[in-house]
Short mmCIF file of C-alpha atoms in Angstrom, two decimals:
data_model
loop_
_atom_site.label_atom_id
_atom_site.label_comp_id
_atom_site.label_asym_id
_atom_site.label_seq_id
_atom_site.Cartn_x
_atom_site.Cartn_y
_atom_site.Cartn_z
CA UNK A 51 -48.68 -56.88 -0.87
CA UNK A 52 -46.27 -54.14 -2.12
CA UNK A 53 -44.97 -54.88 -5.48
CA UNK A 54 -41.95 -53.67 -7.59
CA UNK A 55 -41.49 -53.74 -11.42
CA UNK A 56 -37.96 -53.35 -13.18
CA UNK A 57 -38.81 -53.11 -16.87
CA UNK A 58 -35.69 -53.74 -19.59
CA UNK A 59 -37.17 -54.21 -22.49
CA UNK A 60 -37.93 -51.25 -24.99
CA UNK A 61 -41.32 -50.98 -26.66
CA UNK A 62 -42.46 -52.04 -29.69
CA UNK A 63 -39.72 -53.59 -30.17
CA UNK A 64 -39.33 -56.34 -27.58
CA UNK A 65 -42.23 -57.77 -25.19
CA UNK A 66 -40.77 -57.34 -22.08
CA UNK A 67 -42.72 -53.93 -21.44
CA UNK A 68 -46.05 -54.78 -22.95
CA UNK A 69 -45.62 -57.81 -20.38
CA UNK A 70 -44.99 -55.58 -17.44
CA UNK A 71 -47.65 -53.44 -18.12
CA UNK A 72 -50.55 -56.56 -18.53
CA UNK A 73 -48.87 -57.87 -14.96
CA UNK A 74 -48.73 -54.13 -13.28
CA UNK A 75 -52.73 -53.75 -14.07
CA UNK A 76 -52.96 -57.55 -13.06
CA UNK A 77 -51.55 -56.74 -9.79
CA UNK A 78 -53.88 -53.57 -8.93
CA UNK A 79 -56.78 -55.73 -9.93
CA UNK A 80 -56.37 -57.90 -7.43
CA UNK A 81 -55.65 -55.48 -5.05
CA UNK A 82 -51.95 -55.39 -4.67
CA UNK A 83 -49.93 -51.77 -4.56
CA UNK A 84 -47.49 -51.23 -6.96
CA UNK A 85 -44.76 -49.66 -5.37
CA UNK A 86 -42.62 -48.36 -8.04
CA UNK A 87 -41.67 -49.12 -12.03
CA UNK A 88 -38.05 -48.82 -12.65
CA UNK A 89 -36.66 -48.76 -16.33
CA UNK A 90 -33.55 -49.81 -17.05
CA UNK A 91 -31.13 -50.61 -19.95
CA UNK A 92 -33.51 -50.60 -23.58
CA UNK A 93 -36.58 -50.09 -20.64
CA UNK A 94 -35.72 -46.41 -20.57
CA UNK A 95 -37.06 -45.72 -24.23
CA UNK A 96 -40.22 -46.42 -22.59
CA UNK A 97 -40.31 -42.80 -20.67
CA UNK A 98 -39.32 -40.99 -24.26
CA UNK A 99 -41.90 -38.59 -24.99
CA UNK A 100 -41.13 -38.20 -28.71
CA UNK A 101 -42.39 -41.87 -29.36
CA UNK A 102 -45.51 -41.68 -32.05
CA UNK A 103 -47.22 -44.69 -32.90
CA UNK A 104 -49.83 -45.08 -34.76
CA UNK A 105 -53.04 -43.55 -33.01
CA UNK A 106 -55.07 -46.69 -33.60
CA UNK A 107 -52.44 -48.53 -31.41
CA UNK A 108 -51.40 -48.28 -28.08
CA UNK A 109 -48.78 -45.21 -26.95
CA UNK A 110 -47.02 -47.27 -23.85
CA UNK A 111 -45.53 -44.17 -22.49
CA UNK A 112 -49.19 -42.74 -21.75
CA UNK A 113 -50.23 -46.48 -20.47
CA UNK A 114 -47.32 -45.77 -17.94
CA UNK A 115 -48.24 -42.13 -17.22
CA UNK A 116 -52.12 -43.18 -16.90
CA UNK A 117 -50.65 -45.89 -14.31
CA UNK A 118 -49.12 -42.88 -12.39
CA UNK A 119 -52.11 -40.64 -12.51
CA UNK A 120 -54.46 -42.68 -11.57
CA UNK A 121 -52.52 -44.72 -9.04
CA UNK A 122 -49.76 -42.82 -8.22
CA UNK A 123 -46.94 -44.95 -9.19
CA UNK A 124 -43.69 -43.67 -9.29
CA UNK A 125 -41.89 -44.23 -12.75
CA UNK A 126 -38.45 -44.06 -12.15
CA UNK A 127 -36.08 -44.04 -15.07
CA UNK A 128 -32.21 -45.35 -14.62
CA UNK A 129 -30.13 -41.93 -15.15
CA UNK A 130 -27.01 -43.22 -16.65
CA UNK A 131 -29.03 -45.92 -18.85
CA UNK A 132 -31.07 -43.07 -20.19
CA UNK A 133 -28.56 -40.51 -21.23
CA UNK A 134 -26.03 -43.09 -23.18
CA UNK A 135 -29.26 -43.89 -25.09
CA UNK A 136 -30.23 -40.14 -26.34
CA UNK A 137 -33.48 -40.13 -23.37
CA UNK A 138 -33.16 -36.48 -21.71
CA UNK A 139 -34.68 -34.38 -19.62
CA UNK A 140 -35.12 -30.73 -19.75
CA UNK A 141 -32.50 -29.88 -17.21
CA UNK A 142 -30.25 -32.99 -18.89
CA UNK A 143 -30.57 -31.21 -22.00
CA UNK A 144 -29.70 -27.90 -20.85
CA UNK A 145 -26.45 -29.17 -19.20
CA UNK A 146 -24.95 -30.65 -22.43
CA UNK A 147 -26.03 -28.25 -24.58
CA UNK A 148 -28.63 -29.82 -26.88
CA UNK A 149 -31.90 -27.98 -28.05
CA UNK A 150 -34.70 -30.93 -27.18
CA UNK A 151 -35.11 -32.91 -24.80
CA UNK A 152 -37.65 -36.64 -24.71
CA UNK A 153 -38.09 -37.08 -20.96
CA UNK A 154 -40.81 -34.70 -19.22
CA UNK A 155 -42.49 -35.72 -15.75
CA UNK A 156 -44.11 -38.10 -14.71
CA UNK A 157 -40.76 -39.96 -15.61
CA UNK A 158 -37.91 -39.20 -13.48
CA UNK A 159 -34.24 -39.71 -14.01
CA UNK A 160 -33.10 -41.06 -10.82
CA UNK A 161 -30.10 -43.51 -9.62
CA UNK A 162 -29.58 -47.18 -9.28
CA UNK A 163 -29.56 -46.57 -5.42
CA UNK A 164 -33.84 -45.43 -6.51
CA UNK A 165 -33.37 -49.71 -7.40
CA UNK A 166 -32.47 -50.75 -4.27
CA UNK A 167 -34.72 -48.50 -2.38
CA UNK A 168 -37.63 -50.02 -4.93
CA UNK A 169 -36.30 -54.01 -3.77
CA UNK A 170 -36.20 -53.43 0.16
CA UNK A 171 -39.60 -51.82 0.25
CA UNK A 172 -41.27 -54.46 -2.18
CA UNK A 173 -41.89 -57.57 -0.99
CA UNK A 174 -41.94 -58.60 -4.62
CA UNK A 175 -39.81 -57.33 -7.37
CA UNK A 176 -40.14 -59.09 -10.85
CA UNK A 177 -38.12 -58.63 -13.79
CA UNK A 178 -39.42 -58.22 -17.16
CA UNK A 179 -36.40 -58.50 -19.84
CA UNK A 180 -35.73 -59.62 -22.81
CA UNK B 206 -39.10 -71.69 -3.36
CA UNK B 207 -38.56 -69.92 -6.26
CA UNK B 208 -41.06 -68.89 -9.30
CA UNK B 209 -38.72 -69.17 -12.52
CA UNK B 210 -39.97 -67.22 -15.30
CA UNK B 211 -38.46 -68.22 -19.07
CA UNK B 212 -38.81 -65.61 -21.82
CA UNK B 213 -36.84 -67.01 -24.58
CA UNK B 214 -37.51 -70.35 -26.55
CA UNK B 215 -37.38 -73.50 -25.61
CA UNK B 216 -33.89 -74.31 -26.55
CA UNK B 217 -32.12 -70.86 -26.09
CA UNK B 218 -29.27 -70.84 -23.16
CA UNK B 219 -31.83 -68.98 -20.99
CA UNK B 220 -33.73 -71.94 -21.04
CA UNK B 221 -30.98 -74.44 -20.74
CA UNK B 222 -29.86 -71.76 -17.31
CA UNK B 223 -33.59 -72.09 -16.16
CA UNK B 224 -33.47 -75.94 -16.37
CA UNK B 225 -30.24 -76.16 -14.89
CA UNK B 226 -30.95 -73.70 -12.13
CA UNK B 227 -34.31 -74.69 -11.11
CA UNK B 228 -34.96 -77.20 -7.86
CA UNK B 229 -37.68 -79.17 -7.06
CA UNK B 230 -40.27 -77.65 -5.12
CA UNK B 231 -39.70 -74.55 -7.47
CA UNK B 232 -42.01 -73.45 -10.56
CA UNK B 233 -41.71 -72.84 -14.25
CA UNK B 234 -43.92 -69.74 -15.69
CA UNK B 235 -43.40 -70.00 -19.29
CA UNK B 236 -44.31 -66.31 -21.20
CA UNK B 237 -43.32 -64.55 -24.62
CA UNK B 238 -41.31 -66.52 -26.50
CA UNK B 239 -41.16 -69.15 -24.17
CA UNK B 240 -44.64 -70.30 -24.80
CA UNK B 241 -43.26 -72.19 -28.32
CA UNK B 242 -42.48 -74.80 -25.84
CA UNK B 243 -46.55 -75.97 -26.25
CA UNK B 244 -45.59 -77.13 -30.04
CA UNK B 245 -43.03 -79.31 -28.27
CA UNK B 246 -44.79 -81.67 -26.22
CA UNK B 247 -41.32 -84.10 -26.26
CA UNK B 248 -39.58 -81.85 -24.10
CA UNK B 249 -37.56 -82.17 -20.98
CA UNK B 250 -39.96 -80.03 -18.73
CA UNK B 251 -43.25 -81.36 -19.97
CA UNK B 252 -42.05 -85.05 -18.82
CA UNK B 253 -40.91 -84.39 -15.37
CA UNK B 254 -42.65 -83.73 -12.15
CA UNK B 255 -40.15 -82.36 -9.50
CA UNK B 256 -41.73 -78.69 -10.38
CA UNK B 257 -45.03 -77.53 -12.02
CA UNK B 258 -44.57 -75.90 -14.90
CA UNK B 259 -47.32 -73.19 -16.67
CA UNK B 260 -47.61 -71.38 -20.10
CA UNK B 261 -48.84 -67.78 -19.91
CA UNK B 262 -52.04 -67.94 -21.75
CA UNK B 263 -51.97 -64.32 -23.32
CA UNK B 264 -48.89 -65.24 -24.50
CA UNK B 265 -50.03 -68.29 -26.26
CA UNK B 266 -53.53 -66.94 -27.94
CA UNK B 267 -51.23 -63.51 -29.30
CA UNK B 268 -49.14 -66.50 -31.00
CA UNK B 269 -51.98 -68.93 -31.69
CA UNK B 270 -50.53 -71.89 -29.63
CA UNK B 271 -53.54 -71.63 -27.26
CA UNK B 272 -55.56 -75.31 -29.19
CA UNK B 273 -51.68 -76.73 -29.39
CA UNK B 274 -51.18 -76.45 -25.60
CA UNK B 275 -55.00 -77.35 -25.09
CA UNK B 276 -54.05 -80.08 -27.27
CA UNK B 277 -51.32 -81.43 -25.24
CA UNK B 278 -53.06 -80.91 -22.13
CA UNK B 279 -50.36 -78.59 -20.48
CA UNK B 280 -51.30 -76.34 -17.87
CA UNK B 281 -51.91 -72.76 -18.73
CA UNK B 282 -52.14 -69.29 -16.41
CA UNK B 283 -53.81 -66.11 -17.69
CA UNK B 284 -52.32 -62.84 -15.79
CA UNK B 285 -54.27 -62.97 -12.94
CA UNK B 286 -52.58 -66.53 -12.38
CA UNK B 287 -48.99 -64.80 -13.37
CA UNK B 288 -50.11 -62.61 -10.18
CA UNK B 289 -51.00 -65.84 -7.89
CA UNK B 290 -47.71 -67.54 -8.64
CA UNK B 291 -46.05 -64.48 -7.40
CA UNK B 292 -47.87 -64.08 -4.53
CA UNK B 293 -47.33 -67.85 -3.24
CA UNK B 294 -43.69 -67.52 -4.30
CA UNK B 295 -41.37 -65.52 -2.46
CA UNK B 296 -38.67 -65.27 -4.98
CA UNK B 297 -38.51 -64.91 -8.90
CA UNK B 298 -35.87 -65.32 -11.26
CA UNK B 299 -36.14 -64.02 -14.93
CA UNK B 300 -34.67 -65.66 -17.18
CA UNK B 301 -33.65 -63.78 -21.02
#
């Protein structure tokens, strides 16, 4: 079965994303595909590639990125969400001006229309939100 | 037929929604912070039997409620049973 995942929560501080993750490697292990992750409202601090935790615990935007390498899963990041909350890509960055940017591939700033897309070619999409 | 999952404790207005919401024939998936319900085996949910209801097990050893819900005999899911509730239920609902 084709799966979605719409993640809201950010990291560390809420558990909504450390849930998603558990469920997205549930999912594979029992054979599932997983479509598509897409992160939305606090969700899209999980993409930011400035986030340094401890090394002895676990960096959840390289959890997502391993996700993508090793199964290809798209990890689509909510555009509008992402730039009111200071998470910018390179070409983001360059338009307004500013001399860093947090979001590199394979995150991609995409649309709410990237949502929809996600729902009608899942045949499951769950939430994860806090 | 609808899989609800609850987030937030057992008293919060997500839960109140859930309760309100849910129908019988549905299911209750109880994760995070929802899994405090185990300390409260007097509640609504625990006493009725219109819909099954389930406590994320993770979720309850990462908070040490796993002997309290053992306790109470209420049924628990690890992730792989988070997956099989999803699979034999077309629909979910999160509720935060």
């Amino acid at each position: 079965m084709d799966y979605g995942l719409l993640v809201m929560g950010a990291p560390y501080s809420q558990p909504a994303p450390h849930s998603a993750l558990r469920f997205a490697h549930a999912i594979l292990a029992r054979g599932h595909q997983l479509a598509g992750v897409f992160f939305y409202h606090d969700g899209v601090h999980n993409a930011s590639s400035l986030m340094t935790p401890p090394q002895d615990e676990l960096n959840i935007r390289e959890a997502w990125k391993a996700l993508h390498e090793q199964h290809g899963v798209p990890l689509d990041v909510c555009i509008a969400a992402a730039l009111r909350r200071g998470v910018v890509s390179e070409s983001e960055a360059a338009r307004h001006g500013y001399t860093a940017f947090n979001l590199e591939a394979p995150f991609e700033l995409t649309g709410l229309g990237q949502l929809l897309t996600l729902q009608q070619r899942c045949q499951r999409l769950i939430t994860f939100a806090n | 037929m609808i899989l609800h999952i609850l987030t937030t404790a057992p008293l919060s207005d997500a839960a109140r929604q859930a309760e309100q919401a849910i129908n019988p024939g549905d299911a209750l998936l109880l994760i995070e912070e929802a899994v405090s319900a185990a300390l409260q085996p007097d509640l609504d949910c625990w006493k009725q039997t219109d819909y099954p209801v389930f406590l994320l097990e993770e979720d309850l050893v990462a908070r040490g409620f796993a002997n309290a819900a053992s306790h109470h005999r209420l049924a628990t899911v690890d992730i792989e049973g988070f997956v099989q509730l999803t699979e034999q239920y077309e629909q979910s609902i999160t509720w935060y």
